[in-house]
Amino acid sequence: MKPELIPVLDRQTIARLVCDLGAKISEDYRGRPLVLIGVLKGAFIFLSDLVRSLQIPVEIDFIQVASYGSGTASSGEIRLCKPIDVDVRNKDVLLVEDIVDTGLTLQFLLDYLSAMEPASLNVCAMIDKHERRRTGVSVAYAGHRTQEGFLVGYGLDYDQKYRELPEIYHLQF
Ligand code: IMP
Ligand code: MG
């Protein structure tokens, strides 16, 4: 049976949330060299909207990891596929994620980036999902905080599908 798409965040709501995040980040990092690192693939749409809502200059890079496992659960076994190119030493770094679920991917990325000695390291995620959190990672900037559900659209996929949808939906199996 085909899964059902239940609307969670429409275009206007997403635009407002991203605009608010951009304003907050601009205020917090004003006058400091900020590097935004988008986590591929999921964060590509969120990051592209976020940078255009900022009022401060930034450097942009991408990182990609693969998590073994399929379906809607992360296995926790993570491998780096694409490292960063920008030198982040002594710079403020903001890791930009589509969604934080168990937090295992984020923990892996924070460990990897911390070793490069940035001046500071924080996380901005479009969705901060709590139910399955297994680490103590904190998301300093979250567009939307939720308890549960598998979300798709606005870069978020299920089996590489639905990323292109401009709204965010709950995928009901
Ligand atoms: P983690 O469980 O926090 O390690 O989540 C890792 C990755 O799983 C995220 O970056 C997403 O790519 C994916 N993921 C987790 N929850 C969802 C969801 O609700 N929709 C789409 N992808 C998800
Ligand atoms: Mg992701």
Short mmCIF file of N, CA and C and ligand atoms in Angstrom, two decimals:
data_model
loop_
_atom_site.label_atom_id
_atom_site.label_comp_id
_atom_site.label_asym_id
_atom_site.label_seq_id
_atom_site.Cartn_x
_atom_site.Cartn_y
_atom_site.Cartn_z
N MET A 1 0.84 -1.20 0.00
CA MET A 1 0.00 0.00 0.00
C MET A 1 0.87 1.25 0.00
N LYS A 2 0.42 2.26 -0.71
CA LYS A 2 1.19 3.51 -0.80
C LYS A 2 1.10 4.29 0.51
N PRO A 3 2.24 4.77 1.05
CA PRO A 3 2.16 5.56 2.29
C PRO A 3 1.45 6.89 2.04
N GLU A 4 0.83 7.39 3.09
CA GLU A 4 0.07 8.64 2.99
C GLU A 4 0.93 9.82 3.43
N LEU A 5 0.78 10.97 2.76
CA LEU A 5 1.54 12.17 3.13
C LEU A 5 0.64 13.13 3.89
N ILE A 6 0.93 13.32 5.16
CA ILE A 6 0.12 14.22 5.98
C ILE A 6 0.88 15.53 6.20
N PRO A 7 0.30 16.66 5.79
CA PRO A 7 1.01 17.94 5.90
C PRO A 7 1.41 18.30 7.34
N VAL A 8 2.64 18.75 7.51
CA VAL A 8 3.13 19.18 8.83
C VAL A 8 3.51 20.66 8.79
N LEU A 9 4.35 21.05 7.82
CA LEU A 9 4.75 22.46 7.69
C LEU A 9 4.55 22.89 6.24
N ASP A 10 3.75 23.94 6.03
CA ASP A 10 3.55 24.42 4.66
C ASP A 10 4.65 25.42 4.28
N ARG A 11 4.63 25.85 3.04
CA ARG A 11 5.70 26.74 2.53
C ARG A 11 5.86 28.02 3.35
N GLN A 12 4.73 28.64 3.68
CA GLN A 12 4.78 29.91 4.42
C GLN A 12 5.37 29.71 5.81
N THR A 13 4.98 28.62 6.45
CA THR A 13 5.50 28.33 7.79
C THR A 13 7.00 28.07 7.73
N ILE A 14 7.42 27.28 6.75
CA ILE A 14 8.86 26.99 6.60
C ILE A 14 9.62 28.30 6.37
N ALA A 15 9.09 29.15 5.48
CA ALA A 15 9.76 30.42 5.17
C ALA A 15 9.91 31.28 6.42
N ARG A 16 8.88 31.30 7.25
CA ARG A 16 8.92 32.11 8.47
C ARG A 16 9.94 31.52 9.46
N LEU A 17 9.94 30.21 9.62
CA LEU A 17 10.87 29.57 10.55
C LEU A 17 12.32 29.80 10.12
N VAL A 18 12.58 29.67 8.81
CA VAL A 18 13.94 29.86 8.30
C VAL A 18 14.37 31.31 8.46
N CYS A 19 13.44 32.23 8.24
CA CYS A 19 13.73 33.66 8.38
C CYS A 19 14.08 33.99 9.83
N ASP A 20 13.34 33.41 10.77
CA ASP A 20 13.61 33.63 12.20
C ASP A 20 14.98 33.06 12.58
N LEU A 21 15.30 31.88 12.06
CA LEU A 21 16.60 31.27 12.35
C LEU A 21 17.72 32.14 11.80
N GLY A 22 17.53 32.65 10.59
CA GLY A 22 18.54 33.50 9.96
C GLY A 22 18.80 34.76 10.76
N ALA A 23 17.73 35.34 11.28
CA ALA A 23 17.86 36.57 12.07
C ALA A 23 18.61 36.30 13.37
N LYS A 24 18.27 35.19 14.01
CA LYS A 24 18.90 34.83 15.29
C LYS A 24 20.39 34.52 15.09
N ILE A 25 20.68 33.74 14.06
CA ILE A 25 22.08 33.37 13.79
C ILE A 25 22.89 34.62 13.44
N SER A 26 22.33 35.50 12.65
CA SER A 26 23.02 36.74 12.26
C SER A 26 23.35 37.59 13.49
N GLU A 27 22.41 37.62 14.42
CA GLU A 27 22.60 38.40 15.64
C GLU A 27 23.71 37.76 16.51
N ASP A 28 23.65 36.45 16.65
CA ASP A 28 24.60 35.75 17.51
C ASP A 28 26.04 35.73 16.97
N TYR A 29 26.18 35.74 15.65
CA TYR A 29 27.52 35.59 15.06
C TYR A 29 28.05 36.87 14.41
N ARG A 30 27.38 37.96 14.60
CA ARG A 30 27.81 39.21 13.94
C ARG A 30 29.26 39.55 14.28
N GLY A 31 30.05 39.86 13.23
CA GLY A 31 31.44 40.25 13.44
C GLY A 31 32.39 39.08 13.65
N ARG A 32 31.87 37.85 13.50
CA ARG A 32 32.75 36.67 13.68
C ARG A 32 32.77 35.86 12.39
N PRO A 33 33.93 35.27 12.05
CA PRO A 33 33.99 34.49 10.80
C PRO A 33 33.26 33.15 10.96
N LEU A 34 32.12 33.05 10.30
CA LEU A 34 31.28 31.86 10.46
C LEU A 34 31.36 30.94 9.23
N VAL A 35 31.51 29.66 9.53
CA VAL A 35 31.49 28.65 8.47
C VAL A 35 30.25 27.79 8.66
N LEU A 36 29.43 27.69 7.63
CA LEU A 36 28.26 26.81 7.68
C LEU A 36 28.62 25.52 6.97
N ILE A 37 28.38 24.41 7.62
CA ILE A 37 28.66 23.11 6.98
C ILE A 37 27.36 22.33 6.86
N GLY A 38 26.91 22.17 5.63
CA GLY A 38 25.66 21.45 5.37
C GLY A 38 25.92 19.96 5.28
N VAL A 39 25.03 19.19 5.87
CA VAL A 39 25.16 17.73 5.83
C VAL A 39 24.34 17.20 4.64
N LEU A 40 25.07 16.65 3.67
CA LEU A 40 24.43 16.09 2.48
C LEU A 40 23.79 14.75 2.77
N LYS A 41 22.73 14.38 2.05
CA LYS A 41 22.11 15.24 1.06
C LYS A 41 21.01 16.09 1.66
N GLY A 42 20.43 15.62 2.74
CA GLY A 42 19.19 16.17 3.26
C GLY A 42 19.14 17.67 3.50
N ALA A 43 20.30 18.27 3.87
CA ALA A 43 20.27 19.69 4.26
C ALA A 43 20.41 20.66 3.10
N PHE A 44 20.48 20.15 1.86
CA PHE A 44 20.81 21.06 0.75
C PHE A 44 19.76 22.15 0.53
N ILE A 45 18.50 21.85 0.71
CA ILE A 45 17.46 22.87 0.49
C ILE A 45 17.40 23.83 1.67
N PHE A 46 17.40 23.28 2.86
CA PHE A 46 17.38 24.10 4.07
C PHE A 46 18.57 25.06 4.09
N LEU A 47 19.76 24.55 3.80
CA LEU A 47 20.96 25.40 3.83
C LEU A 47 20.85 26.53 2.80
N SER A 48 20.34 26.20 1.62
CA SER A 48 20.27 27.23 0.57
C SER A 48 19.27 28.33 0.94
N ASP A 49 18.21 27.97 1.63
CA ASP A 49 17.26 29.01 2.09
C ASP A 49 17.86 29.77 3.28
N LEU A 50 18.49 29.03 4.18
CA LEU A 50 19.05 29.64 5.39
C LEU A 50 20.10 30.71 5.06
N VAL A 51 21.03 30.39 4.15
CA VAL A 51 22.09 31.37 3.84
C VAL A 51 21.50 32.66 3.26
N ARG A 52 20.38 32.52 2.56
CA ARG A 52 19.77 33.72 1.97
C ARG A 52 18.95 34.51 2.97
N SER A 53 18.79 33.96 4.17
CA SER A 53 18.08 34.71 5.20
C SER A 53 19.05 35.33 6.21
N LEU A 54 20.35 35.14 5.98
CA LEU A 54 21.36 35.70 6.89
C LEU A 54 21.71 37.13 6.50
N GLN A 55 22.11 37.90 7.50
CA GLN A 55 22.56 39.27 7.23
C GLN A 55 24.05 39.42 7.52
N ILE A 56 24.76 38.29 7.56
CA ILE A 56 26.21 38.32 7.80
C ILE A 56 26.89 37.46 6.73
N PRO A 57 28.17 37.76 6.42
CA PRO A 57 28.86 36.92 5.42
C PRO A 57 29.26 35.59 6.03
N VAL A 58 29.22 34.54 5.24
CA VAL A 58 29.61 33.20 5.74
C VAL A 58 30.41 32.45 4.68
N GLU A 59 31.14 31.44 5.13
CA GLU A 59 31.75 30.49 4.20
C GLU A 59 30.85 29.27 4.24
N ILE A 60 30.76 28.56 3.12
CA ILE A 60 29.87 27.40 3.05
C ILE A 60 30.65 26.17 2.59
N ASP A 61 30.40 25.07 3.27
CA ASP A 61 30.99 23.80 2.84
C ASP A 61 29.97 22.70 3.08
N PHE A 62 30.28 21.52 2.58
CA PHE A 62 29.39 20.38 2.76
C PHE A 62 30.18 19.18 3.27
N ILE A 63 29.45 18.33 3.96
CA ILE A 63 30.04 17.09 4.45
C ILE A 63 29.01 16.01 4.16
N GLN A 64 29.48 14.79 3.94
CA GLN A 64 28.50 13.71 3.73
C GLN A 64 28.92 12.46 4.48
N VAL A 65 27.95 11.88 5.12
CA VAL A 65 28.19 10.62 5.83
C VAL A 65 27.17 9.59 5.34
N ALA A 66 27.50 8.34 5.54
CA ALA A 66 26.54 7.28 5.22
C ALA A 66 26.31 6.51 6.50
N SER A 67 25.04 6.20 6.73
CA SER A 67 24.72 5.40 7.91
C SER A 67 24.19 4.08 7.39
N TYR A 68 24.79 3.01 7.83
CA TYR A 68 24.34 1.70 7.37
C TYR A 68 22.95 1.46 7.89
N GLY A 69 22.18 0.75 7.14
CA GLY A 69 20.80 0.49 7.56
C GLY A 69 19.87 1.07 6.53
N SER A 70 18.62 0.66 6.60
CA SER A 70 17.67 1.15 5.61
C SER A 70 16.34 1.43 6.29
N GLY A 71 15.37 1.82 5.50
CA GLY A 71 14.06 2.13 6.06
C GLY A 71 14.11 3.41 6.85
N THR A 72 13.46 3.44 7.97
CA THR A 72 13.33 4.69 8.72
C THR A 72 14.21 4.72 9.96
N ALA A 73 15.02 3.68 10.19
CA ALA A 73 15.85 3.66 11.38
C ALA A 73 17.33 3.75 11.04
N SER A 74 18.07 4.51 11.82
CA SER A 74 19.50 4.65 11.63
C SER A 74 20.18 3.52 12.39
N SER A 75 21.22 2.93 11.78
CA SER A 75 21.89 1.79 12.43
C SER A 75 22.87 2.25 13.51
N GLY A 76 23.31 3.51 13.39
CA GLY A 76 24.28 4.00 14.34
C GLY A 76 25.71 3.76 13.87
N GLU A 77 25.87 2.99 12.80
CA GLU A 77 27.19 2.75 12.23
C GLU A 77 27.40 3.77 11.13
N ILE A 78 28.31 4.71 11.36
CA ILE A 78 28.42 5.85 10.44
C ILE A 78 29.80 5.92 9.80
N ARG A 79 29.82 6.28 8.52
CA ARG A 79 31.06 6.35 7.77
C ARG A 79 31.12 7.69 7.05
N LEU A 80 32.28 8.33 7.05
CA LEU A 80 32.44 9.62 6.37
C LEU A 80 32.63 9.38 4.87
N CYS A 81 31.80 10.02 4.03
CA CYS A 81 31.90 9.85 2.57
C CYS A 81 32.60 11.04 1.94
N LYS A 82 32.27 12.25 2.44
CA LYS A 82 32.87 13.46 1.89
C LYS A 82 33.32 14.35 3.03
N PRO A 83 34.66 14.52 3.19
CA PRO A 83 35.15 15.40 4.25
C PRO A 83 34.98 16.86 3.86
N ILE A 84 35.27 17.80 4.74
CA ILE A 84 35.17 19.22 4.39
C ILE A 84 36.48 19.69 3.75
N ASP A 85 36.39 20.78 2.98
CA ASP A 85 37.57 21.36 2.32
C ASP A 85 38.04 22.62 3.03
N VAL A 86 37.10 23.36 3.61
CA VAL A 86 37.42 24.63 4.26
C VAL A 86 38.20 24.39 5.55
N ASP A 87 39.16 25.28 5.82
CA ASP A 87 39.91 25.19 7.08
C ASP A 87 39.08 25.85 8.18
N VAL A 88 38.64 25.09 9.15
CA VAL A 88 37.74 25.63 10.17
C VAL A 88 38.46 25.99 11.48
N ARG A 89 39.77 25.77 11.52
CA ARG A 89 40.53 26.04 12.74
C ARG A 89 40.35 27.49 13.18
N ASN A 90 39.99 27.67 14.44
CA ASN A 90 39.78 29.00 15.04
C ASN A 90 38.62 29.80 14.43
N LYS A 91 37.77 29.13 13.68
CA LYS A 91 36.58 29.81 13.14
C LYS A 91 35.35 29.26 13.84
N ASP A 92 34.28 30.05 13.84
CA ASP A 92 33.01 29.56 14.38
C ASP A 92 32.36 28.68 13.33
N VAL A 93 31.92 27.52 13.75
CA VAL A 93 31.31 26.57 12.82
C VAL A 93 29.88 26.25 13.23
N LEU A 94 29.00 26.27 12.25
CA LEU A 94 27.61 25.89 12.47
C LEU A 94 27.30 24.74 11.52
N LEU A 95 27.01 23.60 12.10
CA LEU A 95 26.67 22.42 11.33
C LEU A 95 25.19 22.48 10.99
N VAL A 96 24.86 22.35 9.73
CA VAL A 96 23.46 22.50 9.32
C VAL A 96 22.90 21.15 8.87
N GLU A 97 21.94 20.66 9.63
CA GLU A 97 21.33 19.34 9.41
C GLU A 97 19.87 19.49 8.99
N ASP A 98 19.37 18.52 8.25
CA ASP A 98 17.95 18.50 7.93
C ASP A 98 17.16 18.12 9.18
N ILE A 99 17.56 17.01 9.79
CA ILE A 99 16.82 16.51 10.95
C ILE A 99 17.75 15.77 11.90
N VAL A 100 17.54 15.94 13.18
CA VAL A 100 18.29 15.19 14.18
C VAL A 100 17.30 14.23 14.83
N ASP A 101 17.61 12.95 14.75
CA ASP A 101 16.71 11.91 15.28
C ASP A 101 17.38 11.26 16.50
N THR A 102 18.10 10.15 16.30
CA THR A 102 18.79 9.54 17.45
C THR A 102 19.92 10.45 17.94
N GLY A 103 20.49 11.24 17.02
CA GLY A 103 21.61 12.10 17.37
C GLY A 103 22.95 11.42 17.10
N LEU A 104 22.91 10.18 16.63
CA LEU A 104 24.16 9.42 16.41
C LEU A 104 24.98 10.02 15.26
N THR A 105 24.31 10.43 14.20
CA THR A 105 25.01 11.05 13.07
C THR A 105 25.65 12.36 13.54
N LEU A 106 24.88 13.12 14.26
CA LEU A 106 25.35 14.41 14.76
C LEU A 106 26.56 14.23 15.69
N GLN A 107 26.49 13.26 16.57
CA GLN A 107 27.60 12.99 17.49
C GLN A 107 28.87 12.66 16.71
N PHE A 108 28.71 11.85 15.70
CA PHE A 108 29.85 11.48 14.84
C PHE A 108 30.45 12.73 14.19
N LEU A 109 29.59 13.58 13.64
CA LEU A 109 30.05 14.79 12.95
C LEU A 109 30.68 15.78 13.92
N LEU A 110 30.11 15.89 15.11
CA LEU A 110 30.67 16.83 16.10
C LEU A 110 32.05 16.35 16.55
N ASP A 111 32.22 15.05 16.71
CA ASP A 111 33.53 14.51 17.09
C ASP A 111 34.56 14.79 15.99
N TYR A 112 34.14 14.56 14.75
CA TYR A 112 35.02 14.77 13.59
C TYR A 112 35.44 16.25 13.50
N LEU A 113 34.47 17.15 13.64
CA LEU A 113 34.76 18.58 13.49
C LEU A 113 35.51 19.15 14.69
N SER A 114 35.21 18.66 15.88
CA SER A 114 35.91 19.14 17.09
C SER A 114 37.41 18.93 16.97
N ALA A 115 37.79 17.81 16.36
CA ALA A 115 39.22 17.48 16.21
C ALA A 115 39.94 18.52 15.37
N MET A 116 39.20 19.33 14.60
CA MET A 116 39.81 20.37 13.75
C MET A 116 39.93 21.70 14.48
N GLU A 117 39.63 21.69 15.75
CA GLU A 117 39.78 22.85 16.62
C GLU A 117 39.12 24.14 16.14
N PRO A 118 37.82 24.09 15.87
CA PRO A 118 37.13 25.34 15.54
C PRO A 118 37.02 26.20 16.80
N ALA A 119 36.78 27.50 16.63
CA ALA A 119 36.62 28.39 17.79
C ALA A 119 35.36 28.01 18.56
N SER A 120 34.32 27.63 17.82
CA SER A 120 33.08 27.16 18.45
C SER A 120 32.38 26.24 17.46
N LEU A 121 31.52 25.41 17.98
CA LEU A 121 30.83 24.43 17.14
C LEU A 121 29.40 24.27 17.63
N ASN A 122 28.44 24.64 16.79
CA ASN A 122 27.03 24.52 17.16
C ASN A 122 26.24 23.86 16.04
N VAL A 123 25.01 23.54 16.35
CA VAL A 123 24.17 22.84 15.38
C VAL A 123 22.89 23.61 15.08
N CYS A 124 22.56 23.66 13.80
CA CYS A 124 21.29 24.22 13.36
C CYS A 124 20.58 23.13 12.56
N ALA A 125 19.38 22.77 12.97
CA ALA A 125 18.63 21.72 12.26
C ALA A 125 17.24 22.22 11.93
N MET A 126 16.76 21.88 10.77
CA MET A 126 15.39 22.26 10.41
C MET A 126 14.41 21.58 11.36
N ILE A 127 14.66 20.28 11.64
CA ILE A 127 13.78 19.53 12.53
C ILE A 127 14.59 18.89 13.66
N ASP A 128 14.15 19.08 14.86
CA ASP A 128 14.76 18.46 16.04
C ASP A 128 13.71 17.48 16.58
N LYS A 129 13.96 16.18 16.34
CA LYS A 129 12.99 15.15 16.70
C LYS A 129 13.47 14.37 17.92
N HIS A 130 12.66 14.32 18.95
CA HIS A 130 13.15 13.85 20.25
C HIS A 130 12.98 12.40 20.64
N GLU A 131 11.93 11.78 20.15
CA GLU A 131 11.53 10.47 20.66
C GLU A 131 12.65 9.41 20.74
N ARG A 132 13.49 9.37 19.70
CA ARG A 132 14.49 8.29 19.65
C ARG A 132 15.91 8.75 20.00
N ARG A 133 16.02 9.94 20.63
CA ARG A 133 17.35 10.49 20.92
C ARG A 133 18.16 9.56 21.81
N ARG A 134 19.38 9.27 21.38
CA ARG A 134 20.24 8.35 22.13
C ARG A 134 21.55 8.99 22.57
N THR A 135 21.73 10.27 22.28
CA THR A 135 22.96 10.96 22.69
C THR A 135 22.59 12.28 23.37
N GLY A 136 23.58 12.89 23.97
CA GLY A 136 23.32 14.14 24.68
C GLY A 136 23.51 15.38 23.83
N VAL A 137 23.58 15.22 22.50
CA VAL A 137 23.84 16.37 21.62
C VAL A 137 22.75 17.43 21.75
N SER A 138 23.17 18.69 21.66
CA SER A 138 22.13 19.72 21.74
C SER A 138 22.07 20.51 20.44
N VAL A 139 20.85 20.83 20.05
CA VAL A 139 20.61 21.56 18.81
C VAL A 139 20.34 23.02 19.20
N ALA A 140 21.34 23.87 18.98
CA ALA A 140 21.24 25.26 19.42
C ALA A 140 20.14 26.01 18.65
N TYR A 141 20.03 25.73 17.35
CA TYR A 141 19.03 26.40 16.51
C TYR A 141 18.17 25.35 15.83
N ALA A 142 16.90 25.34 16.13
CA ALA A 142 15.99 24.38 15.50
C ALA A 142 14.82 25.12 14.88
N GLY A 143 14.49 24.74 13.64
CA GLY A 143 13.35 25.36 12.98
C GLY A 143 12.06 24.89 13.63
N HIS A 144 12.00 23.59 13.88
CA HIS A 144 10.78 22.97 14.39
C HIS A 144 11.16 21.82 15.30
N ARG A 145 10.62 21.80 16.49
CA ARG A 145 10.91 20.68 17.41
C ARG A 145 9.68 19.79 17.48
N THR A 146 9.91 18.49 17.38
CA THR A 146 8.79 17.56 17.40
C THR A 146 9.15 16.30 18.18
N GLN A 147 8.17 15.58 18.58
CA GLN A 147 8.37 14.40 19.38
C GLN A 147 8.67 13.17 18.52
N GLU A 148 7.89 12.99 17.47
CA GLU A 148 7.97 11.72 16.72
C GLU A 148 7.53 11.88 15.27
N GLY A 149 7.52 10.76 14.56
CA GLY A 149 7.03 10.73 13.18
C GLY A 149 8.16 10.70 12.18
N PHE A 150 7.90 10.13 11.02
CA PHE A 150 8.89 10.13 9.95
C PHE A 150 8.51 11.21 8.94
N LEU A 151 9.38 12.21 8.79
CA LEU A 151 9.05 13.37 7.97
C LEU A 151 9.78 13.34 6.63
N VAL A 152 9.11 13.83 5.60
CA VAL A 152 9.72 13.92 4.26
C VAL A 152 9.41 15.28 3.64
N GLY A 153 10.16 15.58 2.58
CA GLY A 153 9.99 16.85 1.87
C GLY A 153 10.99 17.89 2.34
N TYR A 154 11.18 18.95 1.56
CA TYR A 154 12.11 20.03 1.88
C TYR A 154 13.53 19.45 2.14
N GLY A 155 13.91 18.51 1.28
CA GLY A 155 15.23 17.88 1.39
C GLY A 155 15.22 16.53 2.09
N LEU A 156 14.22 16.32 2.93
CA LEU A 156 14.13 15.05 3.69
C LEU A 156 13.59 13.95 2.79
N ASP A 157 14.22 12.79 2.87
CA ASP A 157 13.80 11.69 1.99
C ASP A 157 13.34 10.46 2.75
N TYR A 158 12.66 9.62 2.00
CA TYR A 158 12.44 8.24 2.43
C TYR A 158 12.91 7.42 1.24
N ASP A 159 14.04 6.70 1.41
CA ASP A 159 14.57 5.90 0.32
C ASP A 159 14.85 6.76 -0.92
N GLN A 160 15.41 7.96 -0.71
CA GLN A 160 15.78 8.93 -1.76
C GLN A 160 14.57 9.57 -2.45
N LYS A 161 13.40 9.35 -1.94
CA LYS A 161 12.21 9.95 -2.56
C LYS A 161 11.68 11.10 -1.71
N TYR A 162 10.90 11.96 -2.31
CA TYR A 162 10.18 13.09 -1.70
C TYR A 162 11.02 14.32 -1.37
N ARG A 163 12.35 14.31 -1.65
CA ARG A 163 13.19 15.46 -1.28
C ARG A 163 12.71 16.75 -1.94
N GLU A 164 12.15 16.63 -3.14
CA GLU A 164 11.81 17.80 -3.94
C GLU A 164 10.54 18.50 -3.49
N LEU A 165 9.78 17.91 -2.59
CA LEU A 165 8.53 18.54 -2.14
C LEU A 165 8.83 19.83 -1.38
N PRO A 166 8.16 20.93 -1.69
CA PRO A 166 8.45 22.19 -1.01
C PRO A 166 7.89 22.30 0.41
N GLU A 167 7.02 21.37 0.78
CA GLU A 167 6.45 21.37 2.13
C GLU A 167 7.01 20.15 2.90
N ILE A 168 6.76 20.13 4.20
CA ILE A 168 7.20 18.97 5.00
C ILE A 168 5.97 18.17 5.41
N TYR A 169 6.07 16.86 5.18
CA TYR A 169 4.95 15.95 5.46
C TYR A 169 5.36 14.86 6.41
N HIS A 170 4.36 14.33 7.10
CA HIS A 170 4.54 13.13 7.91
C HIS A 170 4.20 11.97 6.99
N LEU A 171 5.12 11.01 6.87
CA LEU A 171 4.88 9.85 6.02
C LEU A 171 4.23 8.76 6.88
N GLN A 172 2.99 8.50 6.57
CA GLN A 172 2.22 7.53 7.36
C GLN A 172 2.18 6.20 6.62
N PHE A 173 2.81 5.18 7.19
CA PHE A 173 2.87 3.88 6.51
C PHE A 173 1.62 3.05 6.75
P1 IMP B 1 20.13 10.26 13.45
O1 IMP B 1 19.25 9.15 13.91
O2 IMP B 1 19.98 11.49 14.33
O3 IMP B 1 21.55 9.81 13.32
O4 IMP B 1 19.58 10.66 12.04
C1 IMP B 1 20.38 10.56 10.94
C2 IMP B 1 19.72 10.81 9.64
O5 IMP B 1 18.57 9.98 9.50
C3 IMP B 1 19.20 12.22 9.42
O6 IMP B 1 20.20 13.12 9.05
C4 IMP B 1 18.25 11.93 8.27
O7 IMP B 1 18.96 11.85 7.07
C5 IMP B 1 17.68 10.58 8.64
N1 IMP B 1 16.37 10.75 9.31
C6 IMP B 1 16.06 10.64 10.61
N2 IMP B 1 14.77 10.87 10.84
C7 IMP B 1 14.24 11.17 9.63
C8 IMP B 1 12.92 11.56 9.18
O8 IMP B 1 11.94 11.69 9.95
N3 IMP B 1 12.80 11.78 7.85
C9 IMP B 1 13.83 11.69 6.97
N4 IMP B 1 15.05 11.36 7.34
C10 IMP B 1 15.27 11.10 8.66
MG MG B 2 20.67 13.80 7.02
#
